[in-house]
Coordinates of C-alpha atoms in Angstrom, one line a residue:
X1 CA 11.1 5.5 -22.2
X2 CA 7.9 7.4 -23.1
X3 CA 6.6 4.2 -24.9
X4 CA 7.4 1.9 -21.9
X5 CA 5.4 4.3 -19.7
X6 CA 2.5 4.3 -21.9
X7 CA 2.6 0.6 -21.5
X8 CA 2.7 0.2 -17.9
X9 CA -0.3 3.1 -17.7
X10 CA -2.4 1.4 -20.1
X11 CA -1.9 -1.7 -18.3
X12 CA -3.3 -0.1 -15.3
X13 CA -6.4 1.4 -17.1
X14 CA -7.2 -1.8 -18.7
X15 CA -7.2 -3.5 -15.2
X16 CA -9.5 -0.9 -14.1
X17 CA -11.9 -1.2 -16.9
X18 CA -12.0 -5.1 -16.7
X19 CA -12.1 -5.4 -13.1
X20 CA -14.8 -2.7 -12.4
X21 CA -14.6 0.1 -9.7
X22 CA -16.2 -2.0 -7.0
X23 CA -12.7 -3.3 -5.9
X24 CA -11.9 -2.4 -2.2
X25 CA -8.8 -2.0 0.0
X26 CA -6.4 0.6 0.4
X27 CA -2.7 1.4 -0.8
X28 CA -0.3 3.7 1.1
X29 CA 3.0 4.7 0.1
X30 CA 4.9 4.0 3.6
X31 CA 8.5 5.0 2.2
X32 CA 9.6 6.2 -1.1
X33 CA 13.1 4.4 -0.8
X34 CA 14.7 2.0 1.8
X35 CA 17.9 2.0 0.0
X36 CA 17.7 -1.5 -1.3
X37 CA 15.2 -3.7 -3.2
X38 CA 13.4 -6.1 -0.6
X39 CA 14.1 -9.5 -2.1
X40 CA 14.0 -11.3 1.2
X41 CA 11.8 -9.9 4.2
X42 CA 10.7 -10.9 7.7
X43 CA 9.1 -9.2 10.5
X44 CA 10.6 -9.7 14.1
X45 CA 8.8 -9.8 17.4
X46 CA 10.2 -5.9 18.1
X47 CA 8.1 -4.7 15.2
X48 CA 11.3 -4.2 13.1
X49 CA 11.3 -5.2 9.6
X50 CA 14.8 -7.0 8.4
X51 CA 15.0 -7.0 4.7
X52 CA 18.1 -8.0 2.2
X53 CA 19.0 -7.9 -1.4
X54 CA 22.1 -9.8 -2.5
X55 CA 25.7 -8.4 -2.5
X56 CA 26.7 -9.0 -5.8
X57 CA 24.7 -6.4 -8.0
X58 CA 27.0 -3.3 -7.3
X59 CA 26.2 -0.4 -5.4
X60 CA 22.8 0.3 -3.6
X61 CA 21.3 3.5 -2.8
X62 CA 22.2 3.5 1.0
X63 CA 25.6 3.8 2.5
X64 CA 27.3 1.9 5.5
X65 CA 29.2 3.6 8.4
X66 CA 32.7 4.1 6.7
X67 CA 34.2 1.5 9.2
X68 CA 32.1 -1.1 7.9
X69 CA 32.9 -1.1 4.2
X70 CA 33.5 -4.3 2.2
X71 CA 36.7 -5.3 0.6
X72 CA 35.8 -7.1 -2.5
X73 CA 39.3 -6.8 -4.3
X74 CA 42.5 -5.4 -3.8
X75 CA 41.4 -2.2 -5.6
X76 CA 37.7 -2.3 -5.1
X77 CA 35.7 -1.6 -1.9
X78 CA 31.7 -1.6 -1.5
X79 CA 30.5 1.0 1.3
X80 CA 26.8 0.4 0.4
X81 CA 24.3 -1.5 2.4
X82 CA 22.7 -4.7 1.1
X83 CA 20.6 -5.2 4.3
X84 CA 18.4 -2.8 6.4
X85 CA 16.3 -2.5 9.6
X86 CA 12.9 -0.7 8.9
X87 CA 11.6 0.5 12.2
X88 CA 7.6 0.2 11.5
X89 CA 7.1 2.7 14.7
X90 CA 8.8 5.6 13.2
X91 CA 10.0 4.4 9.9
X92 CA 13.5 5.1 10.5
X93 CA 16.0 2.8 8.2
X94 CA 19.2 1.3 9.7
X95 CA 21.8 0.0 7.3
X96 CA 23.1 -3.4 8.0
X97 CA 26.3 -5.2 7.2
X98 CA 26.1 -8.4 5.4
X99 CA 29.5 -9.7 4.3
X100 CA 28.4 -12.9 1.9
X101 CA 26.2 -13.1 -0.8
X102 CA 22.4 -13.5 0.2
X103 CA 21.2 -14.2 -3.2
X104 CA 18.3 -16.3 -3.4
X105 CA 18.6 -17.5 0.3
X106 CA 16.1 -18.7 3.1
X107 CA 15.3 -18.0 6.7
X108 CA 13.3 -18.9 9.8
X109 CA 12.9 -17.3 13.2
X110 CA 14.3 -19.4 16.0
X111 CA 12.0 -20.0 19.2
X112 CA 13.9 -17.1 20.8
X113 CA 13.1 -14.6 18.1
X114 CA 16.3 -14.7 16.5
X115 CA 16.4 -14.7 12.7
X116 CA 18.7 -17.7 11.3
X117 CA 19.4 -17.2 7.7
X118 CA 20.6 -19.8 5.4
X119 CA 22.5 -20.1 2.0
X120 CA 22.8 -17.9 -0.8
X121 CA 25.2 -17.8 -3.9
X122 CA 29.0 -17.9 -4.3
X123 CA 30.6 -17.1 -1.0
X124 CA 27.3 -17.1 0.5
X125 CA 26.0 -20.5 -0.5
X126 CA 27.2 -22.4 2.7
X127 CA 26.7 -19.5 5.3
X128 CA 24.4 -19.4 8.2
X129 CA 23.8 -15.7 9.4
X130 CA 22.3 -14.9 12.6
X131 CA 20.1 -11.5 13.6
X132 CA 19.6 -11.2 17.4
X133 CA 16.7 -9.2 19.0
X134 CA 18.3 -6.1 20.1
X135 CA 18.6 -2.4 19.7
X136 CA 21.8 -1.9 17.7
X137 CA 22.4 -5.6 16.5
X138 CA 24.0 -6.4 13.0
X139 CA 24.5 -9.7 11.1
X140 CA 27.0 -12.3 12.6
X141 CA 28.1 -15.1 9.8
X142 CA 29.1 -18.5 10.2
X143 CA 31.1 -19.4 7.2
X144 CA 30.7 -22.8 7.3
X145 CA 27.1 -23.2 8.7
X146 CA 25.8 -25.4 6.0
X147 CA 27.1 -28.9 5.1
X148 CA 26.6 -28.4 1.3
X149 CA 25.8 -25.5 -0.9
X150 CA 22.2 -23.8 -0.6
X151 CA 21.1 -21.8 -3.2
X152 CA 17.0 -21.7 -3.7
X153 CA 16.4 -23.8 -0.6
X154 CA 13.6 -23.8 1.6
X155 CA 13.5 -23.6 5.5
X156 CA 11.1 -24.9 8.2
X157 CA 11.0 -24.6 11.9
X158 CA 10.3 -28.1 13.5
X159 CA 8.5 -28.7 16.9
X160 CA 11.8 -29.2 18.6
X161 CA 12.7 -25.8 17.7
X162 CA 15.5 -26.8 15.2
X163 CA 15.3 -25.6 11.4
X164 CA 15.1 -28.2 8.7
X165 CA 16.8 -26.9 5.4
X166 CA 15.4 -28.5 2.2
X167 CA 16.9 -28.6 -1.2
X168 CA 18.5 -25.9 -3.2
X169 CA 20.0 -26.0 -6.9
X170 CA 21.4 -29.4 -7.5
X171 CA 21.0 -30.1 -3.9
X172 CA 18.7 -33.1 -3.4
X173 CA 19.0 -33.4 0.1
X174 CA 18.2 -31.5 3.4
X175 CA 19.9 -30.8 6.7
X176 CA 19.5 -29.2 10.2
X177 CA 20.4 -25.9 12.0
X178 CA 21.7 -24.5 14.1
X179 CA 24.0 -27.4 14.5
X180 CA 25.0 -29.0 17.7
X181 CA 28.0 -31.2 18.8
X182 CA 26.1 -34.4 17.4
X183 CA 27.7 -35.8 14.2
X184 CA 24.4 -36.3 12.8
X185 CA 23.9 -32.6 12.5
X186 CA 26.9 -32.2 10.1
X187 CA 25.4 -34.4 7.5
X188 CA 23.2 -33.8 4.5
X189 CA 20.5 -36.4 4.3
X190 CA 19.4 -37.7 0.6
X191 CA 16.1 -37.0 -0.5
X192 CA 15.3 -38.5 -3.9
X193 CA 12.0 -36.8 -4.2
X194 CA 13.8 -33.5 -5.1
X195 CA 15.6 -35.2 -8.1
X196 CA 12.3 -37.0 -9.1
X197 CA 10.3 -33.8 -9.4
X198 CA 13.2 -32.2 -11.7
X199 CA 12.3 -31.5 -15.2
X200 CA 14.3 -29.8 -18.2
X201 CA 13.9 -26.3 -16.6
X202 CA 14.3 -27.3 -12.8
X203 CA 10.8 -26.3 -11.7
X204 CA 11.0 -27.6 -8.2
X205 CA 13.5 -24.8 -6.6
X206 CA 12.1 -23.2 -3.3
X207 CA 10.1 -26.5 -2.5
X208 CA 7.0 -25.7 -0.7
X209 CA 7.1 -27.0 3.0
X210 CA 4.5 -27.4 5.5
X211 CA 4.7 -28.7 8.7
X212 CA 1.8 -31.3 9.2
X213 CA -0.1 -31.7 12.4
X214 CA 1.1 -35.2 13.0
X215 CA 4.5 -33.5 13.1
X216 CA 5.7 -34.9 9.6
X217 CA 6.7 -32.6 6.6
X218 CA 4.6 -31.9 3.6
X219 CA 6.6 -31.2 0.7
X220 CA 5.5 -30.0 -2.6
X221 CA 7.9 -29.6 -5.6
X222 CA 6.8 -28.9 -9.2
X223 CA 3.2 -30.6 -9.2
X224 CA 3.9 -33.4 -6.7
X225 CA 4.2 -33.8 -3.2
X226 CA 5.0 -36.4 -0.4
X227 CA 4.5 -36.7 3.5
X228 CA 7.9 -37.1 4.8
X229 CA 9.5 -38.4 8.4
X230 CA 12.5 -36.2 8.5
X231 CA 13.7 -37.9 11.6
X232 CA 13.8 -41.3 10.4
X233 CA 14.6 -40.1 6.8
X234 CA 11.6 -41.9 5.0
X235 CA 8.7 -40.9 2.9
X236 CA 5.4 -41.9 4.9
X237 CA 2.9 -40.9 2.1
X238 CA 3.5 -40.7 -1.3
X239 CA 0.0 -41.6 -2.6
X240 CA -0.8 -37.9 -3.2
X241 CA -2.3 -37.2 -6.5
X242 CA -0.4 -35.1 -9.0
X243 CA -1.8 -31.7 -8.8
X244 CA -4.1 -31.1 -11.9
X245 CA -3.5 -28.5 -14.9
X246 CA -0.2 -29.1 -16.7
X247 CA 1.5 -26.2 -14.8
X248 CA 4.4 -26.1 -12.5
X249 CA 4.3 -24.2 -9.4
X250 CA 7.9 -23.9 -8.0
X251 CA 10.5 -21.7 -9.1
X252 CA 11.0 -20.6 -11.9
X253 CA 7.1 -21.1 -12.8
X254 CA 6.6 -19.8 -9.2
X255 CA 3.1 -20.3 -7.9
X256 CA 2.8 -19.8 -3.9
X257 CA 1.4 -22.0 -1.2
X258 CA -0.1 -22.0 2.3
X259 CA -1.2 -23.9 4.8
X260 CA -5.0 -22.8 5.5
X261 CA -5.6 -22.0 9.0
X262 CA -6.0 -24.8 11.8
X263 CA -9.2 -24.9 13.5
X264 CA -8.4 -26.1 17.0
X265 CA -11.6 -26.1 18.3
X266 CA -12.1 -29.7 16.6
X267 CA -8.8 -30.9 18.1
X268 CA -8.9 -34.8 19.1
X269 CA -7.8 -34.4 22.7
X270 CA -6.6 -38.0 23.0
X271 CA -3.9 -37.4 19.9
X272 CA -3.6 -33.6 19.5
X273 CA -4.0 -33.4 16.1
X274 CA -6.3 -32.0 13.5
X275 CA -7.0 -31.8 9.8
X276 CA -4.5 -29.8 7.8
X277 CA -5.6 -28.4 4.2
X278 CA -2.8 -26.8 1.8
X279 CA -3.5 -24.1 -0.9
X280 CA -1.5 -23.7 -3.9
X281 CA -2.2 -20.9 -6.4
X282 CA -0.7 -19.7 -9.6
X283 CA 2.4 -20.8 -11.7
X284 CA 3.1 -21.1 -15.2
X285 CA 3.4 -23.8 -17.8
X286 CA 6.7 -25.9 -17.2
X287 CA 8.3 -24.2 -20.3
X288 CA 7.5 -20.4 -19.4
X289 CA 11.0 -19.9 -18.3
X290 CA 12.6 -21.1 -21.7
X291 CA 10.0 -19.7 -23.8
X292 CA 10.4 -16.3 -22.3
X293 CA 14.1 -16.3 -22.5
X294 CA 13.2 -16.4 -26.2
X295 CA 11.2 -13.4 -26.3
X296 CA 7.6 -15.3 -26.1
X297 CA 5.7 -14.8 -22.8
X298 CA 3.3 -17.3 -21.9
X299 CA 0.0 -16.8 -19.9
X300 CA 0.4 -17.8 -16.1
X301 CA -2.3 -19.9 -14.8
X302 CA -5.7 -18.7 -13.0
X303 CA -5.7 -22.4 -11.1
X304 CA -5.6 -22.9 -7.5
X305 CA -5.8 -26.3 -5.6
X306 CA -6.9 -27.1 -2.2
X307 CA -5.8 -30.6 -0.7
X308 CA -6.5 -32.1 2.7
X309 CA -3.2 -33.7 3.3
X310 CA -4.4 -35.5 6.5
X311 CA -7.3 -37.3 4.6
X312 CA -7.5 -40.9 4.1
X313 CA -7.9 -40.5 0.2
X314 CA -6.8 -36.9 -0.5
X315 CA -8.0 -35.4 -3.7
X316 CA -7.1 -32.1 -5.3
X317 CA -10.2 -29.7 -5.4
X318 CA -9.5 -27.2 -7.9
X319 CA -10.8 -23.6 -8.3
X320 CA -10.1 -20.5 -10.5
X321 CA -8.7 -17.1 -9.5
X322 CA -10.0 -14.1 -11.4
X323 CA -6.6 -13.1 -12.6
X324 CA -3.6 -15.3 -13.8
X325 CA -0.6 -14.9 -11.7
X326 CA 2.8 -16.1 -11.6
X327 CA 5.5 -14.8 -8.9
X328 CA 2.5 -14.1 -6.5
X329 CA 2.8 -13.9 -2.8
X330 CA 0.0 -15.6 -0.7
X331 CA -0.7 -14.3 2.8
X332 CA -2.6 -15.4 5.7
X333 CA -4.7 -12.5 7.0
X334 CA -5.9 -12.5 10.8
X335 CA -9.4 -13.3 9.9
X336 CA -8.3 -16.5 8.2
X337 CA -8.6 -15.3 4.6
X338 CA -6.0 -15.5 2.0
X339 CA -4.4 -12.4 0.3
X340 CA -2.8 -13.1 -3.0
X341 CA -0.8 -10.2 -4.2
X342 CA 2.0 -9.2 -6.6
X343 CA 3.5 -10.9 -9.6
X344 CA 2.5 -10.9 -13.1
X345 CA 0.1 -12.3 -15.9
X346 CA 2.7 -13.6 -18.3
X347 CA 6.1 -15.1 -18.3
X348 CA 8.3 -16.5 -15.5
X349 CA 10.5 -15.7 -12.8
X350 CA 14.0 -14.7 -14.0
X351 CA 15.4 -11.2 -15.1
X352 CA 13.5 -9.6 -17.8
X353 CA 11.1 -12.8 -18.2
X354 CA 7.9 -11.5 -17.1
X355 CA 5.1 -9.1 -18.7
X356 CA 1.7 -7.5 -17.6
X357 CA 2.1 -7.1 -13.8
X358 CA -0.8 -8.2 -11.7
X359 CA -1.5 -5.0 -10.3
X360 CA -4.9 -6.0 -8.3
X361 CA -4.5 -8.2 -5.0
X362 CA -7.1 -10.8 -4.7
X363 CA -8.8 -12.0 -1.4
X364 CA -9.7 -15.4 -1.0
X365 CA -12.3 -16.5 1.5
X366 CA -11.5 -20.2 2.1
X367 CA -14.9 -20.9 3.9
X368 CA -16.9 -19.9 0.7
X369 CA -14.3 -20.6 -1.6
X370 CA -15.0 -17.0 -3.1
X371 CA -12.5 -14.7 -4.6
X372 CA -12.6 -10.9 -4.4
X373 CA -10.8 -8.4 -6.4
X374 CA -9.1 -5.6 -4.5
X375 CA -7.9 -2.2 -5.3
X376 CA -4.8 -2.1 -7.7
X377 CA -1.3 -0.8 -6.7
X378 CA 0.1 1.7 -9.1
X379 CA 3.8 -0.1 -8.6
X380 CA 4.6 -3.1 -10.8
X381 CA 5.9 -5.7 -8.1
X382 CA 7.5 -8.0 -10.5
X383 CA 10.6 -10.7 -9.6
X384 CA 12.2 -10.5 -6.3
X385 CA 9.3 -8.6 -4.9
X386 CA 7.9 -9.5 -1.1
X387 CA 5.0 -9.2 0.9
X388 CA 4.4 -9.6 4.6
X389 CA 1.8 -9.5 7.5
X390 CA 2.3 -6.8 10.0
X391 CA 1.4 -5.9 13.7
X392 CA -1.5 -3.9 12.7
X393 CA -3.2 -6.7 10.2
X394 CA -2.0 -4.8 7.2
X395 CA 0.6 -6.1 4.6
X396 CA 3.8 -4.4 3.9
X397 CA 4.6 -4.8 0.2
X398 CA 8.4 -3.9 -1.2
X399 CA 10.6 -5.0 -3.7
X400 CA 10.9 -5.9 -7.4
X401 CA 14.0 -6.1 -9.1
X402 CA 13.7 -8.1 -12.3
X403 CA 16.9 -6.7 -13.8
X404 CA 20.5 -7.9 -13.2
X405 CA 21.4 -5.0 -11.3
X406 CA 20.1 -1.8 -10.0
X407 CA 18.4 -0.2 -13.1
X408 CA 16.0 2.4 -13.1
X409 CA 15.4 2.9 -16.8
X410 CA 14.2 -0.6 -17.7
X411 CA 10.2 -1.4 -18.6
X412 CA 10.1 -2.6 -15.0
X413 CA 12.7 -0.9 -13.0
X414 CA 14.3 -1.4 -9.8
X415 CA 12.2 -0.6 -7.1
X416 CA 13.3 0.6 -3.9
X417 CA 9.8 1.8 -2.2
X418 CA 7.8 0.1 0.5
X419 CA 4.1 0.3 0.5
X420 CA 1.1 -0.9 2.5
X421 CA -1.8 -2.5 1.3
X422 CA -4.8 -2.6 3.9
X423 CA -7.4 -5.1 3.4
X424 CA -10.9 -3.8 3.9
X425 CA -11.3 -4.4 7.6
X426 CA -8.2 -2.2 8.0
X427 CA -10.4 0.9 7.6
X428 CA -13.1 -0.2 9.9
X429 CA -14.2 2.3 12.6
X430 CA -15.2 -0.7 14.6
X431 CA -12.1 -2.9 14.9
X432 CA -11.9 -4.4 18.3
X433 CA -8.9 -3.8 20.8
X434 CA -7.0 -6.0 22.7
X435 CA -6.9 -4.4 26.2
X436 CA -5.2 -7.1 28.3
X437 CA -4.1 -10.5 28.1
X438 CA -3.3 -13.3 31.0
X439 CA -0.9 -14.3 31.1
X440 CA 0.7 -11.2 29.5
X441 CA 3.2 -12.7 26.8
X442 CA 4.3 -16.3 27.7
X443 CA 1.9 -19.3 27.1
X444 CA 2.5 -23.0 27.7
X445 CA 0.9 -25.7 25.4
X446 CA -2.7 -26.5 26.5
X447 CA -2.8 -23.4 28.7
X448 CA -6.0 -21.8 29.3
X449 CA -5.8 -18.2 29.0
X450 CA -7.9 -15.0 28.9
X451 CA -7.9 -12.1 26.5
X452 CA -9.8 -8.8 27.3
X453 CA -10.9 -6.7 24.3
X454 CA -13.2 -3.7 23.5
X455 CA -15.5 -3.7 20.6
X456 CA -18.3 -1.2 19.5
X457 CA -19.9 -4.3 17.8
X458 CA -22.8 -5.3 20.2
X459 CA -24.2 -8.9 20.7
X460 CA -23.5 -12.1 18.6
X461 CA -20.7 -13.1 20.9
X462 CA -20.6 -16.3 18.8
X463 CA -18.9 -14.3 16.0
X464 CA -15.9 -13.7 18.3
X465 CA -12.7 -15.7 17.6
X466 CA -9.0 -15.6 18.1
X467 CA -6.2 -16.3 15.7
X468 CA -2.4 -16.6 16.2
X469 CA -0.2 -16.2 13.3
X470 CA 3.5 -17.0 13.2
X471 CA 5.6 -14.4 11.4
X472 CA 6.9 -15.7 8.1
X473 CA 10.4 -15.3 6.2
X474 CA 9.0 -14.2 2.6
X475 CA 11.1 -14.3 -0.6
X476 CA 10.6 -15.6 -4.2
X477 CA 6.6 -15.7 -3.5
X478 CA 7.0 -18.3 -0.7
X479 CA 6.2 -17.5 2.9
X480 CA 8.4 -19.9 4.8
X481 CA 6.8 -20.9 8.4
X482 CA 3.8 -18.8 7.7
X483 CA 1.2 -20.6 9.8
X484 CA -2.2 -19.7 11.5
X485 CA -4.2 -21.2 14.3
X486 CA -8.1 -20.5 15.0
X487 CA -8.0 -21.2 19.0
X488 CA -10.3 -23.3 20.7
X489 CA -12.4 -21.3 23.0
X490 CA -14.2 -21.8 26.3
X491 CA -16.5 -19.0 26.6
X492 CA -16.9 -15.3 25.3
X493 CA -18.7 -13.0 27.8
X494 CA -19.5 -9.3 28.1
X495 CA -18.3 -7.6 31.2
X496 CA -19.7 -4.3 30.7
X497 CA -20.9 -1.8 27.7
X498 CA -18.1 -2.6 25.2
X499 CA -15.7 -4.7 26.9
X500 CA -15.6 -8.4 26.3
X501 CA -13.6 -11.4 27.8
X502 CA -12.6 -14.5 25.6
X503 CA -11.4 -17.4 27.6
X504 CA -9.5 -19.7 25.2
X505 CA -6.7 -22.5 25.0
X506 CA -3.2 -22.3 23.8
X507 CA -2.3 -25.0 21.2
X508 CA -1.9 -28.7 22.7
X509 CA 1.1 -29.5 21.0
X510 CA 4.3 -28.2 19.0
X511 CA 3.2 -30.0 16.2
X512 CA 0.3 -27.7 15.9
X513 CA 2.3 -24.5 17.0
X514 CA 6.1 -25.0 16.8
X515 CA 7.9 -23.0 19.7
X516 CA 8.2 -19.3 19.1
X517 CA 6.6 -15.9 18.8
X518 CA 3.2 -15.3 17.3
X519 CA 0.9 -12.7 16.5
X520 CA -2.3 -12.8 18.8
X521 CA -5.5 -11.2 17.2
X522 CA -9.2 -11.2 18.1
X523 CA -11.7 -11.0 15.3
X524 CA -15.2 -9.7 16.2
X525 CA -17.8 -9.7 13.4
X526 CA -15.2 -10.5 10.9
X527 CA -13.0 -7.5 11.9
X528 CA -9.5 -8.3 13.6
X529 CA -7.8 -6.1 16.1
X530 CA -4.3 -5.1 15.9
X531 CA -1.9 -8.2 16.8
X532 CA -0.2 -8.5 20.1
X533 CA 3.2 -10.4 20.3
X534 CA 2.9 -13.8 22.4
X535 CA 5.5 -16.6 22.8
X536 CA 4.7 -20.1 23.4
X537 CA 7.3 -22.7 24.5

């Protein structure tokens, strides 16, 4: 073990030497152990974090109440929890009961804030699980909630509030949840694109899904993409170019993807639509999984690509990160910048298949296409790590279990801790503060509304703007349903001293902002406030 520790410490020192001491941002260990390794993570609108692992890897490090033990067989009982609720206000951890295997599953928040979670492995592959917003809620499970097994599938909330579940291992189809009484709901619809993007390694799992501003679904798998009309089950656009670089971007080569912020001030009021641009970063060669399985770890890619999916003649605009990265997470920050965090520099997703942790987060500025290297973590966040934006504008980071069970003696041990990475703005002494909003919490589409805020930064009111960020379900380097809007502003004015008011407009359509909960931020001079929960319907 001493040799292994030296390797990890040397990697940290090497990163500091290569990247210099100008890196910024701040790390804080929030909790040394939450009892489980955070493989799947989501922030609820009550500032509770739900996270869970899988149920078939043995005992976790947190116990269930005795009456909730799970019977595994006639002579075997599991009294450990595999899901927990973390209260961000007091850091209390509450064990939750999940009965079926959630390994490599997916999820989304319903319009009412309920977490709807789908699929998994073995006895969990057709299960739909529900977690409601209440003080002592626990998981509810529908054993036959899916038409077909879904393992490594992706979810996206739709303009009508339903959720589409796409793909999964050996499933070249999609379906909708929650089910209604309609027979059409109890059907899996074929999607040949998923079969067409399968290669020898299967680098098209956890496909990237982004709701376009025309209501169609952008689907990216491996290195190809389509625009899909899920209502009429037809491809409406298949002329997107192949992403350059001879790199696969989906599991197990595992890059990450975000829909860049939608700038709603440029909406065409006649159609309620705006341009939509996707950013995809990281990944590894198509054979990286196979090669790593044989003990040779190929370098991940530094490449990123931007694609304007609404353009008449879309072309990939390729850029390069300062650090190679596979299994990285991409998080939209309240400013509109993108944080790239977690992962490794070599290898692939999978147990024991990656080396050289990517300890330094990178901040990407879309308006200037510049990358900025941030301060490194001391903890390797490899396979099965997660990252989500939380209410104060920082990023909660957890997980990492590149082992087939809970193992604390491997080169990269199972990680039970959660920490917070604070971007440079989070430590500013001049962060604006939202003092009120009218209406308080409920918005309708196109509705004008006002926000009062305090800021010690005087003048230059043109530098103030408002963002709305949807909470995402994060697992396996993809934040499902992650979405940000920069709202259209009518006026910004000073009331007195450090008090200001912004008059702005809610998004025009559910194509732009699907119904549900969002975090509202005021950004002044590039520094965001803490978020305020609002609901749009």
